[in-house]
CSV table of C-alpha atoms in Angstrom, one decimal:
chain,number,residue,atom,x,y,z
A,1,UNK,CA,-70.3,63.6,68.5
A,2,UNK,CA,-71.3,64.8,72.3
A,3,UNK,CA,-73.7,62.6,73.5
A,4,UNK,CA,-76.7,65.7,73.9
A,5,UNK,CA,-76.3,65.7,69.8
A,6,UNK,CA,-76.7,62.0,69.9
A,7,UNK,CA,-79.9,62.3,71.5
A,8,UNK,CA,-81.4,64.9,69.2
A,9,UNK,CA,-80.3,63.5,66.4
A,10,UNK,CA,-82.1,60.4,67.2
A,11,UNK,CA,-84.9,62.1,68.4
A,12,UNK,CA,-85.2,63.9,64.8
A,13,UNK,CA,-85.1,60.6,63.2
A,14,UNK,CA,-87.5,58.8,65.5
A,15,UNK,CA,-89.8,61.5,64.4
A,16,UNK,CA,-89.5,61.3,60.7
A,17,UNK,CA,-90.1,57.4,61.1
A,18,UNK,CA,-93.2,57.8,62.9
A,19,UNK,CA,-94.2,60.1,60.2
A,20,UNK,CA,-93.5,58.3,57.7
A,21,UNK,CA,-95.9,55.4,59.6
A,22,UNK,CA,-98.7,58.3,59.7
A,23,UNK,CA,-98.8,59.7,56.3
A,24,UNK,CA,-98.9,55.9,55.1
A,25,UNK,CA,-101.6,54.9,57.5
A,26,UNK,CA,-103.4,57.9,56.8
A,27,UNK,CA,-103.5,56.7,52.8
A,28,UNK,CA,-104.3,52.9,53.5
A,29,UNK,CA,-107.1,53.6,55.6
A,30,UNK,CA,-108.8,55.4,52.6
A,31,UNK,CA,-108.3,53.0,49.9
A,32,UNK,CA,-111.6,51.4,49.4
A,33,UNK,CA,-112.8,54.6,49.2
A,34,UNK,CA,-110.4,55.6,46.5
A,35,UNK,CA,-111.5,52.7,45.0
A,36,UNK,CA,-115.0,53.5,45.1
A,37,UNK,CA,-114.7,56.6,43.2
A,38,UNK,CA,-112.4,55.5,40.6
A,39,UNK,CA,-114.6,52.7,40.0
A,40,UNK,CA,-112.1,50.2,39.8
A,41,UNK,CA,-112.2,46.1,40.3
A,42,UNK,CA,-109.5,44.5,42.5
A,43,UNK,CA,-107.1,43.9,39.5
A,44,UNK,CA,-107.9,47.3,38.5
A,45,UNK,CA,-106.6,48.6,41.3
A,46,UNK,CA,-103.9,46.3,42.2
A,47,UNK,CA,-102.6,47.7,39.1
A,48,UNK,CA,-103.1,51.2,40.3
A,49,UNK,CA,-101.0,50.2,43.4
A,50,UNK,CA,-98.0,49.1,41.6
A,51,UNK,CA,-97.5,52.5,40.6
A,52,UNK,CA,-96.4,52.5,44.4
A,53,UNK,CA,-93.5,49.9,44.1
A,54,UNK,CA,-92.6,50.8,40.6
A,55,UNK,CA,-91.8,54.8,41.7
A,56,UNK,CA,-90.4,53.4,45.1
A,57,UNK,CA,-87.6,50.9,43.3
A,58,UNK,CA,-87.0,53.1,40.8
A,59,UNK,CA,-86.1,55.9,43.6
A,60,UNK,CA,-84.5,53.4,45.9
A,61,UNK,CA,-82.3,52.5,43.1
A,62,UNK,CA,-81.0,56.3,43.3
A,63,UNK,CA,-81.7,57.2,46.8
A,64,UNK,CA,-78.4,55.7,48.1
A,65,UNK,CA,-75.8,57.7,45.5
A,66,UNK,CA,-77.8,61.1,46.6
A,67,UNK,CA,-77.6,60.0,50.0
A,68,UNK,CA,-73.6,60.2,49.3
A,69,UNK,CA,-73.1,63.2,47.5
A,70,UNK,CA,-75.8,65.1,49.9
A,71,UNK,CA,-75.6,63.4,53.1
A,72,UNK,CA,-78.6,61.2,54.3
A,73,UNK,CA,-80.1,63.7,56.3
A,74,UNK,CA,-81.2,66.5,53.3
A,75,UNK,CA,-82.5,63.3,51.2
A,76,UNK,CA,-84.7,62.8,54.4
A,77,UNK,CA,-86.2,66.3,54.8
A,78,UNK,CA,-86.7,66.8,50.8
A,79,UNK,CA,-88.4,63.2,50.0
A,80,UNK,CA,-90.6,63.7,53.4
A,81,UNK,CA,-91.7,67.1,52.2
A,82,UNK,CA,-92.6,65.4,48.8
A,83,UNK,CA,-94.3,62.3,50.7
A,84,UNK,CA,-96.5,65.0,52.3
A,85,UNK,CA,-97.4,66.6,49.3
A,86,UNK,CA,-98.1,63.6,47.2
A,87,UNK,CA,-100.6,62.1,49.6
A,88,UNK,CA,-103.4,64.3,49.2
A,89,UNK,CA,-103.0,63.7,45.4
A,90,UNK,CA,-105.3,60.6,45.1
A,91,UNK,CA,-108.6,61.6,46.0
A,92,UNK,CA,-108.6,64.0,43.3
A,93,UNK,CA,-108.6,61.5,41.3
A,94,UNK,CA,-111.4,59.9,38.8
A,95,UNK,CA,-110.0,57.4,37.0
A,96,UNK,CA,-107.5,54.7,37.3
A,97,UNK,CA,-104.5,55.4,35.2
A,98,UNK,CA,-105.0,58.9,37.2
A,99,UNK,CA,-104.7,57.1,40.2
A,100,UNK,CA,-101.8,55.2,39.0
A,101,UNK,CA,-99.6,58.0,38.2
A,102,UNK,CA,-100.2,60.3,41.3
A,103,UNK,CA,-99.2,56.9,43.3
A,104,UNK,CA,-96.0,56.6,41.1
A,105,UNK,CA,-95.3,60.3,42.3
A,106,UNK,CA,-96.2,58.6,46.1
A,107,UNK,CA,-94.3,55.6,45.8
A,108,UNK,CA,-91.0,57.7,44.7
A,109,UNK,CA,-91.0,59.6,47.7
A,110,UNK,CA,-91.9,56.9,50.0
A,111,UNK,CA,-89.0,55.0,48.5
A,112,UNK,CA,-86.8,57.8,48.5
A,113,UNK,CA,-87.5,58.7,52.5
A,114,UNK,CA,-87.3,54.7,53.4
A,115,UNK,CA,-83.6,54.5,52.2
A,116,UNK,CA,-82.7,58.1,53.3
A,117,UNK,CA,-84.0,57.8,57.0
A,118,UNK,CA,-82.6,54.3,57.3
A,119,UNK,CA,-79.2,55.0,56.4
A,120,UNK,CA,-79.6,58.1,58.9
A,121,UNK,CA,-80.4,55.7,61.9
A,122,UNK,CA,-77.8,52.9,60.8
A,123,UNK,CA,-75.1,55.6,61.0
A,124,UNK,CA,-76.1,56.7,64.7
A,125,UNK,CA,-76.6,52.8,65.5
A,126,UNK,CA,-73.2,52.6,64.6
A,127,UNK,CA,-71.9,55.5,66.3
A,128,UNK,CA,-73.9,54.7,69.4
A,129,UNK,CA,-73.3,50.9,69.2
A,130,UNK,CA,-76.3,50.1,71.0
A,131,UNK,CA,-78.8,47.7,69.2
A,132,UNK,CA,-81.5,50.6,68.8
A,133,UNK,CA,-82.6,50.5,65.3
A,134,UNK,CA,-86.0,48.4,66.7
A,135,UNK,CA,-86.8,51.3,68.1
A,136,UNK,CA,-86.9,53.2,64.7
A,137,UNK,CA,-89.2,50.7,63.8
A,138,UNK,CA,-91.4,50.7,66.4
A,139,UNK,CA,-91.8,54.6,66.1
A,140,UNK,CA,-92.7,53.8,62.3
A,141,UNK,CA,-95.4,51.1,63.8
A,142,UNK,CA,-96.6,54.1,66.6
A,143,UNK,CA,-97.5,56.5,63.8
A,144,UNK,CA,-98.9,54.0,61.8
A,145,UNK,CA,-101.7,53.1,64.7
A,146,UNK,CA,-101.8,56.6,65.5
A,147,UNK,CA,-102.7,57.3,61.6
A,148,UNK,CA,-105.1,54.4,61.2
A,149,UNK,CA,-106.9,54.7,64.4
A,150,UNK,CA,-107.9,58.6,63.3
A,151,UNK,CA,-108.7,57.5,59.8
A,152,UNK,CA,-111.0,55.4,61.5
A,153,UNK,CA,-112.5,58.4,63.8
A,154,UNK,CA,-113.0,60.9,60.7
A,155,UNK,CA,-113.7,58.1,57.9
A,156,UNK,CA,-117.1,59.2,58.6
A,157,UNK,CA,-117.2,62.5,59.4
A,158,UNK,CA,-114.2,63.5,56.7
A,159,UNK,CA,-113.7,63.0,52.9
A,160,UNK,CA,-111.1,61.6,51.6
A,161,UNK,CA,-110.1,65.0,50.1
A,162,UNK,CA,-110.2,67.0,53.8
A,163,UNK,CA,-109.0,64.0,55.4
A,164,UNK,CA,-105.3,63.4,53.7
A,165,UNK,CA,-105.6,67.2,52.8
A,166,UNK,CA,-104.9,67.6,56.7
A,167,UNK,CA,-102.3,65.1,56.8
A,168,UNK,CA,-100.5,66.9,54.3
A,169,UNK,CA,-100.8,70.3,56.6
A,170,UNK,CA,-99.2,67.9,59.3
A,171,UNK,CA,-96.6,66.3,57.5
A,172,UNK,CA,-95.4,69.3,56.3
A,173,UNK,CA,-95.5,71.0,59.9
A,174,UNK,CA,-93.2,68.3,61.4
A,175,UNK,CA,-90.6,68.1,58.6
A,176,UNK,CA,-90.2,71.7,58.7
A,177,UNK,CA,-89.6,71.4,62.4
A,178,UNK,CA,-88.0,67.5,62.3
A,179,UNK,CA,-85.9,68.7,59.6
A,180,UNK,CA,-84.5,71.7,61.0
A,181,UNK,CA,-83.4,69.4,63.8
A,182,UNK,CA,-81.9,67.2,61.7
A,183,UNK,CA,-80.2,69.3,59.3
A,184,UNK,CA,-78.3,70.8,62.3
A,185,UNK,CA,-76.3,67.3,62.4
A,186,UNK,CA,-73.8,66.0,60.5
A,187,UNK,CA,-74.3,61.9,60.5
A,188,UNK,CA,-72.0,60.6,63.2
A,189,UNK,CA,-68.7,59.1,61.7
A,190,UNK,CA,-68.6,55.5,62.8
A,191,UNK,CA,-65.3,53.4,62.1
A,192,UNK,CA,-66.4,50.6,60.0
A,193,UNK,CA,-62.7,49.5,58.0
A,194,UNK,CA,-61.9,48.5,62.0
A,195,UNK,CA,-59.4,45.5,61.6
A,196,UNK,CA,-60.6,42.1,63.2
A,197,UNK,CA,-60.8,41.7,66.9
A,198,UNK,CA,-59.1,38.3,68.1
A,199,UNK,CA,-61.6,35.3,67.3
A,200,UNK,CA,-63.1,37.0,65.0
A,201,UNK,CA,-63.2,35.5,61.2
A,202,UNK,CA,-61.0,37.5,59.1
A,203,UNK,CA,-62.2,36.2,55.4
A,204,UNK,CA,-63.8,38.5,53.2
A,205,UNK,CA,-67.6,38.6,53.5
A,206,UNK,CA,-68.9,38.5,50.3
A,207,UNK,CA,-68.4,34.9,50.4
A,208,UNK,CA,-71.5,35.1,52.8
A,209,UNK,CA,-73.6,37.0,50.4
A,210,UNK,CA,-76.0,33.7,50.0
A,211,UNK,CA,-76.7,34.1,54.0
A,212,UNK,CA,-77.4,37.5,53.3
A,213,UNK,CA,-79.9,37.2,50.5
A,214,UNK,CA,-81.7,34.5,52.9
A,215,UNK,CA,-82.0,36.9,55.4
A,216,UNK,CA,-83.4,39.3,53.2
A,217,UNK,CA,-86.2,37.2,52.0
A,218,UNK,CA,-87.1,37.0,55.9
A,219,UNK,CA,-87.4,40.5,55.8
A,220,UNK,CA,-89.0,40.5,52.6
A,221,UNK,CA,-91.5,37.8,53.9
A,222,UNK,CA,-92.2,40.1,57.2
A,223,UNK,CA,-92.8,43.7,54.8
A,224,UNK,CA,-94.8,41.5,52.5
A,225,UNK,CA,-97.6,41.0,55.2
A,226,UNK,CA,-97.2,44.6,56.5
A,227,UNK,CA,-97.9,45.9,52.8
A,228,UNK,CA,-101.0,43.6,52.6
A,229,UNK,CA,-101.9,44.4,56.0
A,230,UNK,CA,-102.2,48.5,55.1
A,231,UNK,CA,-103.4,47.9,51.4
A,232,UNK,CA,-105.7,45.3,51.4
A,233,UNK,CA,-106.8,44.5,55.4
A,234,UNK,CA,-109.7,47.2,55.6
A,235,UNK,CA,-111.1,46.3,52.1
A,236,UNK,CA,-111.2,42.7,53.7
A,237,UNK,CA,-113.0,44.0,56.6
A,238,UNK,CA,-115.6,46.3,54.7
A,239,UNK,CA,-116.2,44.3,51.6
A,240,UNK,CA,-116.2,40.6,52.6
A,241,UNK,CA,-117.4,41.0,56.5
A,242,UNK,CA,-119.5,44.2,55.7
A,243,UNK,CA,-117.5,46.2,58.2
A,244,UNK,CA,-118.0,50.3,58.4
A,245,UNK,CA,-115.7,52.3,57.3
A,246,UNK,CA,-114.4,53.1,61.1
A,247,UNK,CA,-114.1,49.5,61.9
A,248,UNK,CA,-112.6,48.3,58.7
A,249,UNK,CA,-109.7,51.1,59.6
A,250,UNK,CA,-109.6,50.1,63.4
A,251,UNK,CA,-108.6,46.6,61.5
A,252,UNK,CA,-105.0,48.2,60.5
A,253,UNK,CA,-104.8,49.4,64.1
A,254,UNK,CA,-105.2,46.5,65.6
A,255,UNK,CA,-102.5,45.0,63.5
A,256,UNK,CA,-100.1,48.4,63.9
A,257,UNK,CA,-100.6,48.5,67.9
A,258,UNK,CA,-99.9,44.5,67.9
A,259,UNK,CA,-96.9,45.0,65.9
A,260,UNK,CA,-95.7,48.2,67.9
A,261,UNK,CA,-96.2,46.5,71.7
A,262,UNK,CA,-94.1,43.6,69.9
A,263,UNK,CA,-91.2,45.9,68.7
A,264,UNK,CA,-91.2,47.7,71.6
A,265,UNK,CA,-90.6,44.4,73.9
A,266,UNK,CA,-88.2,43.0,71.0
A,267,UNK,CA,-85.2,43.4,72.8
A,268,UNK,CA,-85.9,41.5,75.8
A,269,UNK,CA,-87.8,38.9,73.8
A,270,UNK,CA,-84.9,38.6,71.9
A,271,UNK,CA,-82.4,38.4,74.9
A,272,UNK,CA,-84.6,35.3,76.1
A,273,UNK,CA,-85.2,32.8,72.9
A,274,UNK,CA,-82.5,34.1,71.2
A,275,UNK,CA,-83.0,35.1,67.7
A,276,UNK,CA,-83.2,32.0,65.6
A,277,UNK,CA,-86.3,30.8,68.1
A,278,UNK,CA,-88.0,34.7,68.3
A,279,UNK,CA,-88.0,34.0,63.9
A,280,UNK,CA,-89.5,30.4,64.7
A,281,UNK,CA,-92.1,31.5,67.1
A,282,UNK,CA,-92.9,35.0,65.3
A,283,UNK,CA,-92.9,33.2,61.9
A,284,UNK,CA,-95.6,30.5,63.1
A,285,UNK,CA,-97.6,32.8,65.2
A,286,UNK,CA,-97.9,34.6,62.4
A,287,UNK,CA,-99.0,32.0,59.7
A,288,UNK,CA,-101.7,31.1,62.5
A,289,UNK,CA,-103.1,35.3,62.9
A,290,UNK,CA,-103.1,35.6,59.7
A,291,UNK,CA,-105.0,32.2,58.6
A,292,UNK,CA,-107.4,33.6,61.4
A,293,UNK,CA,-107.7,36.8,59.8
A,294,UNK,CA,-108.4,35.9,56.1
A,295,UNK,CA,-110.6,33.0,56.7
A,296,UNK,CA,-112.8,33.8,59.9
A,297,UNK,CA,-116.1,34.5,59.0
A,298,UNK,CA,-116.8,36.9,61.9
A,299,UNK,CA,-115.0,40.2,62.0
A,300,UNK,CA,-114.4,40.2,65.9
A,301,UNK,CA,-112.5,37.1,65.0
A,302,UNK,CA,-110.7,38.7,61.8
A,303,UNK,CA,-109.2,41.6,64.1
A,304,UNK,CA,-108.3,38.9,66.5
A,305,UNK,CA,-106.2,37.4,64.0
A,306,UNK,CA,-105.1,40.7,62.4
A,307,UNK,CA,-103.7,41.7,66.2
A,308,UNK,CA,-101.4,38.0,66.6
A,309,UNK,CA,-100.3,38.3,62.9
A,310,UNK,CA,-99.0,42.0,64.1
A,311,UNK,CA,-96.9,40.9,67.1
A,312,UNK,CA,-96.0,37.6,64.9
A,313,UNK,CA,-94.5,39.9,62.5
A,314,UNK,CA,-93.3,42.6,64.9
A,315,UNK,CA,-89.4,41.7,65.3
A,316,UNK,CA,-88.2,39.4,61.8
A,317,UNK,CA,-87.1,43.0,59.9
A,318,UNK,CA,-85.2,44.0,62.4
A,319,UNK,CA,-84.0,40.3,63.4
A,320,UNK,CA,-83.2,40.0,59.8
A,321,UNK,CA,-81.5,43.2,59.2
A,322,UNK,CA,-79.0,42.7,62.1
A,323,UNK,CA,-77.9,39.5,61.1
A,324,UNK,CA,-77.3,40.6,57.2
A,325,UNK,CA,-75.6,43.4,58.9
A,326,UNK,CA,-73.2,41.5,61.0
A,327,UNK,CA,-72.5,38.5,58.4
A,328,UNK,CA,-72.1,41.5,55.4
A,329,UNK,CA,-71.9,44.9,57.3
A,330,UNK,CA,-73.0,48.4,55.7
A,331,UNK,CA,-73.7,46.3,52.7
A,332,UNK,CA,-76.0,43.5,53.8
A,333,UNK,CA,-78.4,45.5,55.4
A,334,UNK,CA,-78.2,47.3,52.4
A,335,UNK,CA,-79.7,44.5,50.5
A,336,UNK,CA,-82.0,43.2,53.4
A,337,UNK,CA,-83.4,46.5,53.6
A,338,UNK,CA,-83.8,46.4,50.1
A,339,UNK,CA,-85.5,42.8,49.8
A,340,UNK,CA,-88.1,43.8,52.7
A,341,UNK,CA,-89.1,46.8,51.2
A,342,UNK,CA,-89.7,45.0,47.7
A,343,UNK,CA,-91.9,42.7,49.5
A,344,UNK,CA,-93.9,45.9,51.2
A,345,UNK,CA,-94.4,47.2,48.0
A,346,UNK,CA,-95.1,44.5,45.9
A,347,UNK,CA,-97.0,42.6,47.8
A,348,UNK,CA,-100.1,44.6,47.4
A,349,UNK,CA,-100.7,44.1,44.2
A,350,UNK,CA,-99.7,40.9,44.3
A,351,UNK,CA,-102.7,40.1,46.2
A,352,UNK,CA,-105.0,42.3,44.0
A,353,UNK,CA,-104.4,40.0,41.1
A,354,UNK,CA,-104.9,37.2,42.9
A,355,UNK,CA,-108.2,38.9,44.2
A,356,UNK,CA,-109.7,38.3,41.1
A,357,UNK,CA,-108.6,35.3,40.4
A,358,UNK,CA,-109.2,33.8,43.3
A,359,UNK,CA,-111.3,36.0,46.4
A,360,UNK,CA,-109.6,38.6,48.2
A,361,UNK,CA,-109.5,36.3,51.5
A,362,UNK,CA,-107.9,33.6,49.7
A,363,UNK,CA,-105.1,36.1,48.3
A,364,UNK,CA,-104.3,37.0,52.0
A,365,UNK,CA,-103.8,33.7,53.1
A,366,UNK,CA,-100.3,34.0,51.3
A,367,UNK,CA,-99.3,36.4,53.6
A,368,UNK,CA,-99.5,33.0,56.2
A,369,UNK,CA,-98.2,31.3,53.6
A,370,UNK,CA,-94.8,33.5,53.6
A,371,UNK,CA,-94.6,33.9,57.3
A,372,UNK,CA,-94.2,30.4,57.0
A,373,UNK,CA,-91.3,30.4,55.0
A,374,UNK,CA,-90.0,33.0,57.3
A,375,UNK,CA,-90.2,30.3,60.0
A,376,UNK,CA,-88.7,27.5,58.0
A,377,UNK,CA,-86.0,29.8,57.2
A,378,UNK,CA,-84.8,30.3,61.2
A,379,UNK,CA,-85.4,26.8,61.4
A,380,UNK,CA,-82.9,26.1,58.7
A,381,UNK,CA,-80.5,29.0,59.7
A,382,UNK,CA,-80.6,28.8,63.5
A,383,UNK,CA,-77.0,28.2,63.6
A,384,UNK,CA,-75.6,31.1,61.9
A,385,UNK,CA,-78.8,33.2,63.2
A,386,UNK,CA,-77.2,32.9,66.8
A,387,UNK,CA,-73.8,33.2,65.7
């Protein structure tokens, strides 16, 4: 593929990750009021939420055999368009098995566009072979600020309704466009059956899979905080520091603009520590932000913290996700991807259940808790981390 298609093509798919980040924002930022109208207690709607993770695993199960029989790039455009559509569903919404199913319709399309626009991008990577998939990710983190920060500016002028209404009008405006771009391109064939260079360990790699699974918990220890962060952070804000409804939002853009300044410098914070020591330090800065975030009793200090658990977090997905990739190719970033998502999605109402057991800023502190293990996990991997 000429290298002008290169460029649009990862221009269409840098625009279809920072949408995704938008639409997504632009849900989370509403959620306590959601809550509010449906009346439902944490564990009420923690339950709600999981109609989120269920739709998205069940998709994600699928997404991958349509991506081969379609091609990634339709799967994109079609589960976008649906994404868009679905996310003005829940404010119309009264009750909470209502609320549940319309986020089962969500969580389905998020799912779907997650694995479809990520194979997309690993298929250019590959053609390219240039390490730019942070960059993917860091558009994803861009739209999520963007999203949150003008949930925050409307959240009091806006209704729920009007508000994700108008993101559906957008969403829907940039796939049609997005999509046309990327429906021009075929994915860019890479050569992955290449035969091994000199050095290089011939054995088969699913000997490694163990490695791989590891390296997937890291990611899945990474999504798991951003998941928490979107569902549960400005609920934190409002309900247990008495936040308005514009700061409690500008709490999940401090976080997204943290994690996108982090991504965005990820390659040449990688190119100094290495990446066993970027997972040590991002892993233990974020335990600390996040500590500081749940626990603080003054919300000055809680966005604080929400800001240094964002650039803890910024670069163990895509850190995570190279290395399953090199150790298990196609495959292991397959399942990393996979494992990190899981934790985004089931995270959330993880924490709702432990909301009413517990208190809600007790429940967060497992996201510390995890980055933790992310930590201990470069610590006990640095070897094969730098390989």
């Amino acid at each position: 593929m000429p290298g002008r298609e290169l460029v649009g093509l990862r221009v269409a798919i840098t625009a279809f990750f920072a949408l995704d980040g938008f639409i997504f924002s632009g849900w989370v930022v509403r959620i306590p009021d959601i809550k509010h109208q449906t009346h439902a207690s944490a564990g009420a709607l923690g339950l709600a939420l999981l109609g989120v993770s269920a739709g998205a695993v069940l998709t994600m199960t699928m997404t991958g055999r349509l991506c081969r029989r379609y091609g990634s790039h339709p799967v994109t455009v079609v589960c976008m368009a649906v994404l868009a559509l679905s996310v003005a569903l829940p404010p119309l919404t009264r009750s909470v098995a209502a609320l549940g199913a319309v986020l089962l319709l969500f969580g389905a399309a998020y799912g779907g566009v997650n694995v479809a626009f990520n194979s997309a991008a690993v298929d250019l990577v590959a053609a390219v072979r240039r390490p730019i998939m942070p960059s993917f990710h860091a558009a994803f983190s861009l739209g999520g600020m963007v999203g949150a920060g003008l949930g925050g500016l409307v959240a009091g002028h806006l209704s729920p309704t009007r508000h994700l209404l108008g993101i559906t009008v957008v969403g829907l405006l940039v796939t049609a466009v997005a999509g046309r771009a990327l429906l021009r391109y075929e994915p860019p064939a890479a050569d992955r059956a290449r035969p091994p260079e000199a050095g290089e360990d011939p054995a088969p790699r699913g000997g490694r899979r163990g490695l791989v699974v590891v390296f997937g918990l890291v990611a899945l220890c990474t999504a798991y905080g951003e998941g928490a962060m979107a569902d549960w952070g400005a609920l934190h804000l409002k309900q247990d520091l008495t936040a308005s409804a514009g700061t409690a939002a500008a709490g999940y853009a401090c976080f997204t603009l943290a994690m996108t300044i982090g991504r965005l410098t990820g390659s040449a914070l990688l190119a100094r520590l290495g990446r066993a020591r970027t997972v040590i330090a991002g892993g233990s800065v974020a335990t600390a932000g996040m500590l500081l975030g749940s626990l603080a009793p003054s919300l000055w200090a809680a966005l604080a913290g929400f800001a240094v658990t964002g650039l803890g977090l910024a670069n163990l997905f895509p850190v995570a996700v190279e290395r399953a990739g090199a150790l298990a190719g196609p495959s292991g970033v397959a399942v990393a991807s996979t494992l990190g998502y899981g934790g985004m999605l089931l995270g959330p109402p993880t924490i709702g259940f432990m909301a009413d057991w517990f208190s809600l800023p007790t429940a967060l502190t497992s996201v510390a808790a995890l980055a933790a293990v992310a930590a201990v996990i470069g610590v006990a991997t640095r070897r094969v981390m730098n390989g």
